CSV table of C-alpha atoms and ligand atoms in Angstrom, one decimal:
chain,number,residue,atom,x,y,z
A,246,MET,CA,81.4,138.1,196.8
A,247,ASN,CA,84.4,136.1,197.6
A,248,PHE,CA,87.0,134.6,194.8
A,249,THR,CA,88.2,132.0,194.7
A,250,GLU,CA,92.4,131.3,192.8
A,251,ASP,CA,90.3,129.0,190.2
A,252,GLN,CA,87.6,131.6,190.0
A,253,LYS,CA,89.8,134.7,189.6
A,254,ARG,CA,92.1,132.9,187.3
A,255,PHE,CA,88.1,132.0,185.2
A,256,LEU,CA,87.8,136.0,185.6
A,257,GLU,CA,91.0,136.6,184.1
A,258,GLN,CA,90.9,134.6,181.4
A,259,TRP,CA,87.4,135.3,180.4
A,260,MET,CA,88.5,139.3,180.1
A,261,ASP,CA,91.3,138.4,178.3
A,262,PHE,CA,89.0,136.1,175.8
A,263,LEU,CA,86.6,139.8,175.3
A,264,LYS,CA,89.3,141.8,173.8
A,265,ILE,CA,89.3,140.2,170.7
A,266,PRO,CA,86.9,142.0,168.7
A,267,SER,CA,85.9,138.7,166.5
A,268,VAL,CA,83.4,140.6,164.6
A,269,SER,CA,82.3,137.7,161.7
A,270,ALA,CA,79.7,140.1,159.5
A,271,ASP,CA,82.6,142.5,159.1
A,272,PRO,CA,85.5,141.3,156.5
A,273,LYS,CA,88.1,144.0,158.8
A,274,TYR,CA,88.1,141.9,161.2
A,275,THR,CA,88.7,138.7,159.2
A,276,LYS,CA,91.9,138.1,161.5
A,277,ASP,CA,90.8,139.5,164.3
A,278,VAL,CA,87.7,135.7,164.3
A,279,LYS,CA,90.7,133.4,162.9
A,280,ALA,CA,92.9,135.1,166.3
A,281,GLY,CA,89.3,133.8,168.5
A,282,ALA,CA,89.3,131.0,167.1
A,283,GLU,CA,92.8,130.4,167.9
A,284,TRP,CA,92.1,131.5,171.5
A,285,VAL,CA,90.0,129.1,172.1
A,286,LYS,CA,91.7,126.4,170.6
A,287,SER,CA,94.1,126.9,173.2
A,288,ALA,CA,92.0,127.5,176.2
A,289,LEU,CA,90.7,123.6,175.1
A,290,GLN,CA,93.8,122.7,174.7
A,291,LYS,CA,95.1,124.4,179.2
A,292,ALA,CA,91.7,122.8,180.1
A,293,GLY,CA,93.0,119.1,179.6
A,294,CYS,CA,91.1,118.4,176.1
A,295,PRO,CA,95.0,118.5,173.5
A,296,GLN,CA,92.9,116.3,171.1
A,297,THR,CA,91.7,120.3,169.9
A,298,GLU,CA,92.1,121.8,166.5
A,299,ILE,CA,91.9,124.3,164.2
A,300,ILE,CA,89.3,123.8,160.8
A,301,PRO,CA,89.2,126.3,158.2
A,302,THR,CA,86.2,127.0,156.7
A,303,PRO,CA,85.3,130.0,153.1
A,304,GLY,CA,84.6,131.9,156.3
A,305,HIS,CA,85.3,131.7,159.5
A,306,PRO,CA,87.0,128.8,161.1
A,307,ILE,CA,85.6,126.1,163.2
A,308,VAL,CA,87.0,125.1,166.5
A,309,TYR,CA,86.7,121.2,167.2
A,310,GLY,CA,87.8,119.7,169.9
A,311,GLU,CA,86.9,115.7,171.9
A,312,TYR,CA,87.4,114.0,175.0
A,313,LEU,CA,86.3,110.8,174.8
A,314,LEU,CA,86.5,108.1,177.5
A,315,ASP,CA,85.3,104.9,176.9
A,316,SER,CA,82.5,104.6,174.3
A,317,SER,CA,79.7,102.6,176.4
A,318,LEU,CA,79.3,106.1,178.2
A,319,PRO,CA,76.8,108.6,176.4
A,320,THR,CA,79.0,111.8,174.7
A,321,VAL,CA,77.6,115.2,175.3
A,322,LEU,CA,78.8,117.4,171.9
A,323,VAL,CA,78.4,120.7,173.2
A,324,TYR,CA,78.4,123.7,171.2
A,325,GLY,CA,78.9,127.2,170.8
A,326,HIS,CA,80.2,130.5,169.1
A,327,TYR,CA,83.6,132.9,169.7
A,328,ASP,CA,82.3,135.7,167.0
A,329,VAL,CA,80.6,138.8,168.0
A,330,GLN,CA,78.2,141.4,166.7
A,331,PRO,CA,79.4,144.8,165.5
A,332,ALA,CA,79.9,147.2,168.2
A,333,ASP,CA,77.9,149.3,166.8
A,334,PRO,CA,76.8,151.6,167.6
A,335,ILE,CA,79.9,152.7,169.1
A,336,GLU,CA,79.2,155.9,170.3
A,337,LEU,CA,76.4,154.9,172.4
A,338,TRP,CA,79.4,152.2,174.9
A,339,ASP,CA,79.7,153.1,178.3
A,340,SER,CA,83.2,151.8,177.9
A,341,PRO,CA,84.8,150.3,174.6
A,342,PRO,CA,83.3,147.2,173.9
A,343,PHE,CA,86.5,145.3,173.5
A,344,GLU,CA,87.6,146.7,176.2
A,345,PRO,CA,86.1,144.6,179.4
A,346,VAL,CA,85.7,146.0,182.5
A,347,ILE,CA,83.5,144.6,185.8
A,348,LYS,CA,80.3,147.2,187.2
A,349,THR,CA,77.8,146.5,189.5
A,350,THR,CA,74.1,147.0,189.0
A,351,GLN,CA,71.0,146.7,189.9
A,352,ILE,CA,70.2,143.1,188.8
A,353,HIS,CA,74.5,142.2,189.1
A,354,PRO,CA,75.4,143.6,192.8
A,355,ASP,CA,78.3,141.3,192.5
A,356,GLY,CA,79.1,142.8,189.1
A,357,ALA,CA,79.6,141.8,185.7
A,358,VAL,CA,81.2,142.1,182.5
A,359,PHE,CA,80.8,145.3,180.1
A,360,ALA,CA,81.7,144.3,176.3
A,361,ARG,CA,80.7,143.1,173.7
A,362,GLY,CA,80.5,139.3,173.5
A,363,SER,CA,80.6,138.9,177.9
A,364,CYS,CA,77.7,137.2,177.3
A,365,ASP,CA,76.5,136.0,173.3
A,366,ASP,CA,78.6,134.1,172.8
A,367,LYS,CA,82.2,133.8,174.9
A,368,GLY,CA,80.8,134.2,177.9
A,369,GLN,CA,78.9,131.5,177.9
A,370,MET,CA,80.5,128.9,175.6
A,371,PHE,CA,83.2,129.5,178.1
A,372,MET,CA,81.9,128.2,180.6
A,373,HIS,CA,81.5,125.3,179.5
A,374,ILE,CA,85.5,125.3,178.4
A,375,LYS,CA,86.1,126.4,182.4
A,376,ALA,CA,82.9,123.8,183.1
A,377,PHE,CA,84.8,120.7,182.2
A,378,GLU,CA,88.6,121.3,183.5
A,379,VAL,CA,87.0,121.3,187.3
A,380,MET,CA,85.5,117.8,185.3
A,381,LEU,CA,88.5,116.5,184.3
A,382,GLU,CA,90.7,117.9,187.8
A,383,ASN,CA,88.7,116.3,190.7
A,384,GLY,CA,88.1,112.7,188.3
A,385,SER,CA,84.4,113.5,188.0
A,386,LEU,CA,83.4,113.5,184.3
A,387,ALA,CA,80.7,111.1,183.5
A,388,CYS,CA,80.4,112.0,179.8
A,389,ASN,CA,82.7,112.2,176.5
A,390,ILE,CA,82.8,115.4,175.7
A,391,LYS,CA,83.2,116.7,171.5
A,392,PHE,CA,83.5,120.5,171.5
A,393,MET,CA,82.4,122.1,168.4
A,394,ILE,CA,82.4,126.3,168.4
A,395,GLU,CA,81.8,127.7,165.7
A,396,GLY,CA,83.0,131.4,164.2
A,397,GLU,CA,80.3,132.6,162.2
A,398,GLU,CA,76.6,131.8,164.5
A,399,GLU,CA,76.0,136.2,163.9
A,400,VAL,CA,75.9,135.7,160.7
A,401,GLY,CA,73.6,132.3,160.0
A,402,SER,CA,76.2,129.4,160.2
A,403,ASP,CA,76.3,128.2,156.4
A,404,ASN,CA,79.3,127.0,156.9
A,405,LEU,CA,79.0,125.0,159.8
A,406,GLU,CA,76.2,123.2,158.5
A,407,ASP,CA,78.1,121.8,155.8
A,408,PHE,CA,80.9,121.2,157.4
A,409,VAL,CA,78.4,119.6,159.8
A,410,LYS,CA,76.7,117.7,156.8
A,411,SER,CA,80.3,116.0,155.9
A,412,ASN,CA,81.3,115.3,159.5
A,413,LYS,CA,78.5,113.5,161.0
A,414,GLU,CA,80.0,110.2,161.7
A,415,LYS,CA,82.4,112.8,163.8
A,416,LEU,CA,79.4,114.3,165.3
A,417,ALA,CA,78.3,111.6,166.8
A,418,CYS,CA,76.5,112.0,169.8
A,419,ASP,CA,73.6,111.3,172.7
A,420,ILE,CA,72.7,114.9,173.2
A,421,ILE,CA,74.0,118.7,172.1
A,422,LEU,CA,74.2,121.1,174.9
A,423,ILE,CA,73.8,124.8,174.8
A,424,SER,CA,74.8,128.0,176.2
A,425,ASP,CA,73.5,130.9,174.1
A,426,THR,CA,70.0,131.8,175.4
A,427,GLY,CA,68.6,133.5,178.7
A,428,MET,CA,66.9,132.3,182.3
A,429,ILE,CA,64.1,134.1,183.8
A,430,ALA,CA,65.7,135.7,186.6
A,431,GLN,CA,69.0,135.4,188.7
A,432,ASP,CA,66.5,133.1,191.2
A,433,GLN,CA,64.1,131.7,188.5
A,434,PRO,CA,66.0,129.2,186.2
A,435,SER,CA,64.9,128.7,182.8
A,436,ILE,CA,65.1,125.9,180.2
A,437,THR,CA,65.0,127.3,176.9
A,438,THR,CA,62.2,124.2,175.1
A,439,GLY,CA,62.0,126.3,171.4
A,440,LEU,CA,63.5,129.2,169.0
A,441,ARG,CA,62.2,130.7,166.1
A,442,GLY,CA,62.8,130.1,162.7
A,443,LEU,CA,63.8,133.0,160.7
A,444,SER,CA,63.7,134.4,157.2
A,445,TYR,CA,65.5,137.7,156.7
A,446,MET,CA,65.2,139.6,153.1
A,447,GLU,CA,66.1,143.0,151.6
A,448,VAL,CA,64.3,145.2,149.5
A,449,THR,CA,65.2,148.3,146.9
A,450,VAL,CA,62.5,150.3,145.7
A,451,THR,CA,63.9,152.3,142.6
A,452,GLY,CA,62.0,154.7,140.9
A,453,PRO,CA,63.9,157.7,138.4
A,454,ASN,CA,67.4,156.5,137.2
A,455,ARG,CA,69.0,159.6,139.1
A,456,ASP,CA,68.2,161.7,141.9
A,457,LEU,CA,65.8,164.6,141.1
A,458,HIS,CA,65.6,168.0,142.5
A,459,SER,CA,62.9,168.0,144.7
A,460,GLY,CA,61.4,171.4,143.3
A,461,LEU,CA,61.4,170.8,139.2
A,462,TYR,CA,60.5,166.6,139.6
A,463,GLY,CA,58.0,166.9,143.2
A,464,GLY,CA,54.8,165.6,142.8
A,465,SER,CA,55.1,164.1,139.0
A,466,VAL,CA,56.6,161.2,139.7
A,467,GLN,CA,57.5,158.5,142.5
A,468,ASN,CA,59.7,159.0,145.1
A,469,PRO,CA,61.2,155.8,146.5
A,470,ILE,CA,60.7,156.8,150.2
A,471,ASN,CA,57.4,157.5,150.0
A,472,VAL,CA,56.6,154.1,148.2
A,473,LEU,CA,59.1,151.9,150.3
A,474,CYS,CA,56.9,153.4,153.2
A,475,GLU,CA,53.9,152.5,151.8
A,476,MET,CA,54.2,149.3,151.1
A,477,ILE,CA,56.1,147.9,154.2
A,478,SER,CA,52.7,149.4,155.6
A,479,GLN,CA,51.2,147.2,153.9
A,480,LEU,CA,53.1,144.0,155.5
A,481,ARG,CA,51.1,144.3,159.1
A,482,ASP,CA,47.5,145.0,159.3
A,483,ILE,CA,45.7,146.7,161.9
A,484,ASP,CA,45.6,144.1,164.2
A,485,LYS,CA,49.7,143.4,163.3
A,486,LYS,CA,48.6,140.6,161.8
A,487,VAL,CA,51.0,139.9,158.7
A,488,THR,CA,49.1,140.5,155.6
A,489,ILE,CA,51.3,137.8,153.4
A,490,PRO,CA,49.0,135.7,152.1
A,491,GLY,CA,49.6,132.6,153.4
A,492,PHE,CA,51.9,133.2,156.0
A,493,TYR,CA,50.1,131.6,159.1
A,494,ASP,CA,48.7,128.5,157.0
A,495,ASN,CA,51.4,126.2,158.2
A,496,VAL,CA,51.4,128.2,161.8
A,497,ILE,CA,50.0,125.1,164.8
A,498,GLU,CA,47.7,127.3,166.7
A,499,LEU,CA,49.0,125.8,171.3
A,500,SER,CA,45.9,124.7,172.8
A,501,LYS,CA,44.5,126.5,175.5
A,502,LYS,CA,46.5,123.8,177.8
A,503,GLU,CA,49.8,124.8,176.1
A,504,ARG,CA,49.1,128.8,176.6
A,505,ASP,CA,47.8,128.5,180.7
A,506,GLU,CA,50.8,126.0,180.8
A,507,MET,CA,52.9,130.0,179.8
A,508,GLU,CA,51.0,132.1,181.9
A,509,LYS,CA,52.2,129.9,184.7
A,510,ALA,CA,55.1,132.0,184.3
A,511,PRO,CA,53.2,135.5,183.2
A,512,LEU,CA,56.0,137.6,182.3
A,513,ASP,CA,56.3,141.4,184.4
A,514,LEU,CA,54.7,143.6,181.8
A,515,GLU,CA,55.5,146.9,184.6
A,516,GLU,CA,58.9,145.4,184.6
A,517,PHE,CA,59.8,145.1,181.5
A,518,LYS,CA,58.4,148.3,179.8
A,519,GLY,CA,60.6,150.4,182.9
A,520,SER,CA,63.6,147.8,181.4
A,521,ILE,CA,63.1,149.3,177.8
A,522,GLY,CA,62.1,152.4,178.9
A,523,ILE,CA,58.6,151.9,176.8
A,524,ASP,CA,55.1,153.3,178.5
A,525,ALA,CA,53.1,151.0,176.1
A,526,VAL,CA,53.1,147.0,175.0
A,527,ALA,CA,52.8,146.2,171.3
A,528,GLY,CA,51.8,143.4,168.8
A,529,GLU,CA,49.7,141.3,167.6
A,530,LYS,CA,46.3,140.7,168.9
A,531,GLY,CA,44.7,138.0,170.8
A,532,TYR,CA,48.2,137.0,172.0
A,533,THR,CA,49.8,137.8,175.1
A,534,SER,CA,53.3,139.6,175.3
A,535,GLU,CA,54.9,137.3,176.7
A,536,GLU,CA,53.1,134.9,173.4
A,537,ARG,CA,53.8,137.6,171.3
A,538,ARG,CA,57.6,137.6,171.8
A,539,SER,CA,58.3,134.0,171.7
A,540,ILE,CA,55.0,131.4,170.4
A,541,ARG,CA,54.0,133.9,166.9
A,542,PRO,CA,55.2,134.9,164.4
A,543,THR,CA,56.2,137.9,163.2
A,544,LEU,CA,57.7,140.9,160.5
A,545,ASP,CA,60.1,143.9,162.1
A,546,VAL,CA,61.6,146.4,159.9
A,547,ASN,CA,65.8,146.5,160.8
A,548,GLY,CA,66.8,148.8,159.1
A,549,ILE,CA,65.8,151.7,156.0
A,550,TRP,CA,67.7,154.2,154.1
A,551,GLY,CA,67.3,156.0,151.5
A,552,GLY,CA,67.9,159.5,150.4
A,553,TYR,CA,69.8,162.5,151.7
A,554,ILE,CA,70.6,161.6,155.2
A,555,GLY,CA,73.8,164.0,155.9
A,556,GLU,CA,73.7,168.2,157.5
A,557,GLY,CA,71.4,170.5,157.2
A,558,ALA,CA,68.7,170.1,154.9
A,559,LYS,CA,68.5,168.5,150.8
A,560,THR,CA,65.7,168.9,148.7
A,561,VAL,CA,66.1,165.5,146.4
A,562,ILE,CA,63.2,162.9,145.4
A,563,PRO,CA,66.4,159.9,145.6
A,564,SER,CA,66.4,157.5,143.3
A,565,LYS,CA,66.5,154.4,145.6
A,566,SER,CA,65.5,153.4,148.7
A,567,HIS,CA,66.0,150.1,150.8
A,568,ALA,CA,65.0,148.0,153.8
A,569,LYS,CA,66.1,145.1,156.1
A,570,ILE,CA,62.9,143.1,157.0
A,571,SER,CA,63.4,140.1,158.4
A,572,MET,CA,60.4,137.7,159.7
A,573,ARG,CA,60.6,134.9,163.3
A,574,LEU,CA,58.8,131.8,162.2
A,575,VAL,CA,57.1,129.2,164.2
A,576,PRO,CA,57.4,125.8,164.5
A,577,ASN,CA,56.1,124.1,161.1
A,578,GLN,CA,57.0,127.5,158.9
A,579,ASP,CA,59.3,126.8,155.8
A,580,TRP,CA,61.6,129.7,155.5
A,581,HIS,CA,62.3,129.4,151.9
A,582,GLU,CA,58.2,129.2,151.9
A,583,ILE,CA,58.2,132.0,153.2
A,584,SER,CA,60.9,133.4,151.7
A,585,LYS,CA,59.0,133.2,148.3
A,586,GLN,CA,56.0,134.5,150.1
A,587,PHE,CA,57.2,137.8,150.6
A,588,SER,CA,59.4,138.2,148.2
A,589,ASP,CA,55.9,137.5,146.0
A,590,TYR,CA,53.6,139.9,147.9
A,591,PHE,CA,56.2,142.5,148.2
A,592,LYS,CA,56.9,142.9,144.3
A,593,SER,CA,52.3,142.3,144.0
A,594,ILE,CA,52.1,145.9,145.6
A,595,ALA,CA,54.3,147.6,144.2
A,596,PRO,CA,52.9,150.3,142.4
A,597,ASP,CA,53.7,151.7,138.5
A,598,GLY,CA,56.6,153.6,138.1
A,599,VAL,CA,59.0,152.1,140.7
A,600,LYS,CA,60.9,149.0,140.6
A,601,VAL,CA,61.4,146.5,142.9
A,602,ASP,CA,63.9,143.6,143.9
A,603,VAL,CA,63.7,141.8,146.8
A,604,LYS,CA,67.1,139.8,147.7
A,605,THR,CA,66.6,136.3,150.8
A,606,HIS,CA,69.6,137.3,153.1
A,607,HIS,CA,70.2,134.0,155.1
A,608,GLY,CA,66.9,132.0,157.7
A,609,GLY,CA,66.2,129.0,159.3
A,610,TYR,CA,64.1,126.3,160.7
A,611,ALA,CA,61.9,126.7,164.4
A,612,TYR,CA,63.1,124.3,166.8
A,613,VAL,CA,61.0,122.9,169.9
A,614,THR,CA,62.4,120.0,172.5
A,615,PRO,CA,60.1,117.9,174.5
A,616,ILE,CA,60.2,118.2,178.6
A,617,GLU,CA,59.5,114.2,179.0
A,618,THR,CA,64.6,113.0,178.6
A,619,LYS,CA,66.7,112.3,180.0
A,620,SER,CA,68.1,115.2,178.9
A,621,TYR,CA,65.7,117.4,179.9
A,622,LYS,CA,65.2,115.6,183.4
A,623,ALA,CA,69.1,116.1,184.1
A,624,ALA,CA,69.3,119.7,183.0
A,625,HIS,CA,66.0,120.5,185.7
A,626,ASN,CA,67.6,118.6,188.1
A,627,ALA,CA,70.9,120.1,187.7
A,628,TYR,CA,69.3,124.1,188.0
A,629,LEU,CA,67.5,122.8,190.9
A,630,GLU,CA,70.4,121.5,192.9
A,631,THR,CA,72.7,124.4,192.4
A,632,PHE,CA,69.8,127.3,192.4
A,633,GLY,CA,67.8,125.5,194.8
A,634,VAL,CA,64.5,126.0,192.6
A,635,ALA,CA,63.1,124.1,190.3
A,636,PRO,CA,63.6,125.4,186.3
A,637,ILE,CA,60.5,126.6,184.0
A,638,PRO,CA,60.2,124.8,181.0
A,639,LYS,CA,60.2,128.8,178.2
A,640,ARG,CA,60.2,128.8,174.9
A,641,GLY,CA,62.4,131.5,173.6
A,642,GLY,CA,61.5,133.7,170.7
A,643,GLY,CA,65.6,134.2,169.5
A,644,SER,CA,67.2,131.3,166.7
A,645,ILE,CA,70.0,129.4,166.3
A,646,PRO,CA,69.5,128.2,162.6
A,647,ILE,CA,72.1,125.2,164.2
A,648,VAL,CA,70.2,123.5,166.5
A,649,PRO,CA,67.1,122.6,163.8
A,650,MET,CA,69.6,122.0,161.3
A,651,PHE,CA,71.9,119.7,164.1
A,652,GLU,CA,67.8,118.0,164.3
A,653,LYS,CA,68.0,117.1,160.2
A,654,GLU,CA,71.3,115.8,159.6
A,655,LEU,CA,72.4,114.4,162.8
A,656,GLY,CA,69.1,112.8,164.7
A,657,VAL,CA,70.4,114.6,167.8
A,658,LYS,CA,68.4,117.2,169.7
A,659,SER,CA,69.7,120.1,171.7
A,660,ILE,CA,69.3,120.8,175.7
A,661,LEU,CA,69.3,124.7,175.8
A,662,MET,CA,71.1,125.9,179.0
A,663,GLY,CA,71.5,129.3,179.1
A,664,PHE,CA,71.8,132.0,181.5
A,665,GLY,CA,72.1,135.3,180.3
A,666,LEU,CA,69.2,137.5,181.5
A,667,ASP,CA,67.5,139.4,178.6
A,668,SER,CA,68.7,142.6,180.2
A,669,ASP,CA,72.5,141.4,179.6
A,670,ALA,CA,72.2,143.9,176.4
A,671,ILE,CA,73.3,141.2,173.8
A,672,HIS,CA,74.0,143.2,170.7
A,673,SER,CA,73.4,145.8,171.9
A,674,PRO,CA,75.8,148.7,173.5
A,675,ASN,CA,77.1,148.0,177.2
A,676,GLU,CA,76.9,144.1,176.4
A,677,HIS,CA,77.3,142.5,179.8
A,678,TYR,CA,77.1,139.1,181.9
A,679,GLY,CA,77.2,138.9,185.5
A,680,LEU,CA,79.4,136.9,187.5
A,681,PHE,CA,76.8,135.3,189.4
A,682,ASN,CA,75.8,133.9,185.7
A,683,PHE,CA,79.3,132.7,184.3
A,684,PHE,CA,79.7,130.5,187.4
A,685,LYS,CA,76.8,129.3,188.5
A,686,GLY,CA,76.7,127.7,185.3
A,687,ILE,CA,80.1,127.1,185.6
A,688,GLU,CA,78.4,125.2,189.3
A,689,THR,CA,76.0,123.7,187.7
A,690,ILE,CA,77.4,122.3,183.5
A,691,PRO,CA,78.7,119.4,185.3
A,692,LYS,CA,75.6,118.8,187.5
A,693,PHE,CA,74.4,118.3,184.3
A,694,TYR,CA,77.1,115.3,183.2
A,695,LYS,CA,76.2,113.4,186.2
A,696,ASN,CA,72.6,113.7,185.8
A,697,TYR,CA,72.4,112.4,182.3
A,698,ALA,CA,75.1,110.2,182.7
A,699,LYS,CA,73.0,108.8,185.8
A,700,LEU,CA,70.0,109.0,184.1
A,701,TRP,CA,71.5,107.0,180.6
A,702,ASN,CA,71.6,104.2,183.0
A,703,GLN,CA,68.3,104.0,184.1
A,704,ASP,CA,65.1,102.4,181.6
B,75,BES,N1,72.0,133.7,171.1
B,75,BES,C1,71.1,134.1,170.2
B,75,BES,C2,69.9,133.8,170.1
B,75,BES,C3,69.5,133.6,171.1
B,75,BES,C4,69.1,134.4,172.4
B,75,BES,C5,68.5,133.0,171.5
B,75,BES,C6,68.8,135.0,173.0
B,75,BES,C7,67.3,132.7,172.5
B,75,BES,C8,67.8,133.6,173.3
B,75,BES,C9,71.8,133.9,168.6
B,75,BES,O1,73.9,134.8,169.4
B,75,BES,C10,71.3,135.6,167.7
B,75,BES,O2,72.1,136.4,168.0
B,75,BES,N2,70.8,134.8,167.0
B,75,BES,C11,70.3,135.3,165.5
B,75,BES,C12,70.1,134.4,164.2
B,75,BES,C13,71.6,134.6,163.5
B,75,BES,C14,71.4,133.6,162.0
B,75,BES,C15,72.1,136.2,163.4
B,75,BES,C16,69.0,136.1,166.5
B,75,BES,O3,68.6,135.2,167.2
B,75,BES,O4,68.6,137.3,165.7
B,76,MN,MN1,74.5,133.4,170.3
B,77,MN,MN1,73.5,136.5,169.0
């Protein structure tokens, strides 16, 4: 790949950005998260958006910028996040997570940048700043732009929610544009038309009031870890359906036509299994793998701990055991209700001899967007122009809880133009983002603005 001078500069800046460990979940990095916000502010200003500010919140700051051309033009609000997931487990990275390097892979023969946040979402968000710079430079900017880049997406966007609720006028816009999702393959773009909701719980099972000798007491009292495992195993049945009463009550089944439509972009199962090193897929009976990971709700244990996990062996019955359990939800499921149902059910299946505590961490609603809108068409045509292939609409399995919140509070839909691949290892060790994807994004985004402004004036 031969880079232009501009591309070289964009790449350098992006790699510079990736050196900042803006991990929102860990208070150890609070200063770095702030530095991330400052970096974004300065990048926006350098790109040509002088009206940019850092808005402090009780948590991490929000970066807001606007470039308003003319009130008769449509306004696009760009949303993204500069915070990243923790790098753990750090020992599984081939190169340090905050020292970005370019390496080639089979999927990325032109190279990919390896670093935490390279794709999710620093790389994808930065494409928008550079696309804006390009449009300003060649005089093609056809819409008003507002940027709202937050630092708490990976921890639930709580403070952004409050900011949106109290700044509706400032954030008024016609469409929200986001690159924080993926696409099917390098030669097959897709537009994400749905996101799942989420309900994230933590449970603690307490047995005896102290850790006990497992010989003196074992067999005569409840072991909180054994109990936790037994309880977790009751949360799904043999068909991998969630057993919590009421869990599926509000789930809307897709019509046969919609499911047939999904089948048109089938998942290559062999490739899917190979890419993550498994020899068999699993999931809810009666659904395809693609359906299981997008249009169906799920329940998964994210972490489980307790007892002795140090070197060697220790004979002990622990006093406590813990697990983090999350449920991905689909449209029409209310995450508050689901959290309550989980809590009630989990407590109801606790045996005598233990005490159970259930806590809700955070959650969010699912999201769907229609494809008959001007904004969807503008995105569709943008991909068609730059990839030479029509993008496929596709429901995604991940969650961006702020997206349904934007719809509720601002009454505005979001267009999810993601350029990442599932294999980019977001949230995992060795996260990376392809140079092809990065530059294709910078090329495709301006086409969206052009097409959207054009369609805006048509009835
Ligand atoms: N960008 C992801 C969400 C995503 C990735 C959606 C790929 C679709 C395709 C986002 O940063 C994320 O990780 N969201 C969290 C939820 C949040 C509340 C922590 C998630 O989905 O686990
Ligand atoms: Mn993200
Ligand atoms: Mn993420």
